[in-house]
Each structure stands twice: as C-alpha cells, then as structure tokens.
XYZ file of C-alpha atoms in Angstrom:
111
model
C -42.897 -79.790 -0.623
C -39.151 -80.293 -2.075
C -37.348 -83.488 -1.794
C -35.520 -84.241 1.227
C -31.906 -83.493 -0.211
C -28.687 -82.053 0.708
C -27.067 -82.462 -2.933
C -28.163 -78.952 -5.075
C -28.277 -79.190 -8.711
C -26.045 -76.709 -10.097
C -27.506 -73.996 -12.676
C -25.212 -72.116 -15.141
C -27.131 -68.897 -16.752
C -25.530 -68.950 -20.334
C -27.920 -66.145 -21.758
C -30.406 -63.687 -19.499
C -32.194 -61.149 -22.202
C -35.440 -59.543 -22.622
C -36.622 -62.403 -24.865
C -34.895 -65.581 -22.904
C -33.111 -67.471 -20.209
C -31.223 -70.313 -21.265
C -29.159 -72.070 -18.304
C -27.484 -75.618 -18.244
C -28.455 -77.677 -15.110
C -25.836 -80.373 -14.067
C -27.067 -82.823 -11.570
C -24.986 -85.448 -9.528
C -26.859 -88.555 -8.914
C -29.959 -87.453 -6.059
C -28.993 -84.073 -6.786
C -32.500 -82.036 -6.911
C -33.198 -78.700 -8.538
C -35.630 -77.049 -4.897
C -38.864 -76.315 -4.970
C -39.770 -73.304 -7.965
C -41.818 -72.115 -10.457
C -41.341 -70.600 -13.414
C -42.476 -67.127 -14.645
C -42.471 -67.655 -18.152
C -43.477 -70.754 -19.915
C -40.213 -73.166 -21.232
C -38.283 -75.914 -22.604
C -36.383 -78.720 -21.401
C -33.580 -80.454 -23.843
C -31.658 -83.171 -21.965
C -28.206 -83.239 -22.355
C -27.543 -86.631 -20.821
C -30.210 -89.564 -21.172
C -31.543 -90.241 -17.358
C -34.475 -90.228 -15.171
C -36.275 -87.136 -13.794
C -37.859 -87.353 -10.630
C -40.491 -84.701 -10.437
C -42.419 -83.587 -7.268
C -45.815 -81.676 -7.800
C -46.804 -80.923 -4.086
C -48.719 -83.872 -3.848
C -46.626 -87.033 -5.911
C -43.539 -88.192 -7.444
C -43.052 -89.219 -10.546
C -40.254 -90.576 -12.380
C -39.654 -89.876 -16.411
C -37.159 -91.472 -17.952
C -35.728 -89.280 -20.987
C -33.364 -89.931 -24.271
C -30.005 -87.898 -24.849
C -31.870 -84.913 -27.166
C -35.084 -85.717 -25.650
C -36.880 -82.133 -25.176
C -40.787 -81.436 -23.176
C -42.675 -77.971 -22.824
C -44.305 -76.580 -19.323
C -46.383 -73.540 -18.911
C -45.382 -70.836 -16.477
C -46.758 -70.776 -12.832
C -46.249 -74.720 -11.918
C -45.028 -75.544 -8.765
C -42.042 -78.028 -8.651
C -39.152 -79.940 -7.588
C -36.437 -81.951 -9.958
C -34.303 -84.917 -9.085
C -31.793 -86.558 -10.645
C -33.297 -90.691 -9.855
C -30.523 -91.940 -12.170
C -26.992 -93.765 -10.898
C -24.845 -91.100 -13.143
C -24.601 -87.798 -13.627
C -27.328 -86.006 -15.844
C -27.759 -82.559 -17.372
C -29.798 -80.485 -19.337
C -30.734 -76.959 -20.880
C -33.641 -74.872 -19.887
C -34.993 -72.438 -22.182
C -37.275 -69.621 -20.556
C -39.079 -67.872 -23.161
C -39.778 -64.203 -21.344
C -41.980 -62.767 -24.449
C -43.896 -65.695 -25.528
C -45.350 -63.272 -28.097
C -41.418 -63.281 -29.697
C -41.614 -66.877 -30.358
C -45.344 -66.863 -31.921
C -44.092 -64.578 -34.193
C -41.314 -66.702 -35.295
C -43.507 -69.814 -36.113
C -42.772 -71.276 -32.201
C -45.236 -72.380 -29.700
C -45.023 -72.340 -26.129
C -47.477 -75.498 -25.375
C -47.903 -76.993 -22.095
C-alpha cells in the first residue's frame, strides 16, 4: 500500500524513554516515510512549510502545512508519508508512550 518510491525519508531518534519518542524526519523532495503505524498516539510539528502526501490504503491526499504548523493522530493507523513539495521538508514527531503521563500534565492526545 506504500508509495512507489526509491527516495527514504530519513528519521533521527533525538529522545527514546519510557514516556516518549521524539525523532526529526528530513525528507528530499518525493522522499516518503514507508508504510507504518504507530503504537502510541502522537504529534506532528513541521519544521519546514510543505505539502504532505498521505496514503491510507485506499487514497492519497495532499495537506499543505505552515512552518510551526502541528496535527494529532491516534495510535494503530495505517500509513504512508510523502514529501509532494519541490524542496526539502522536515518535521518532528512526538510519540507519547504513556498517554496517561500527558493527561496528567494538562495534555491531550486527540485524534
């Protein structure tokens, strides 16, 4: 179900604890993420404004995003990411692994 692409976006873990995962994806232009899902529910702040292109299985859809611009997903949803823009992109994931951790603090985890 993954794009056809030979380009791999390239992930850099920059902290793996009991309570998060926060890595830094860098994408050349048609670079693509490969089909995944995520175990824990998490957050998205773009580093770079540009266009995702995001498979679901079924359809692809393209969402363009500011520079700062952050979305939510719930764990378990299958998926593939493309960089669709003509320039390099990149952005911060935030895995929260005890979403209990950041209801506590105020935070919420929404889909």
């Amino acid at each position: 179900m993954a794009f056809k692409c030979s380009i791999p976006a390239h992930p850099t873990v920059q902290q793996d604890d009991a309570t998060a995962r926060i890595t830094r994806w860098d994408f050349q232009p048609g670079a693509a993420t490969g089909w995944h899902s995520h175990g824990w529910p998490y957050f998205v702040v773009m580093l770079e404004a540009g266009t995702l292109r995001v498979h679901d299985g079924e359809r692809e859809t393209d969402i363009p995003l500011a520079k700062g611009q952050a979305y939510s997903r719930a764990a378990g949803v299958q998926h593939d990411v493309m960089n669709a823009s003509p320039h390099p992109i990149a952005f911060v994931e935030i895995e929260l692994k005890r979403p209990e951790a950041a209801a506590a603090m105020g935070m919420a985890a929404a889909s």
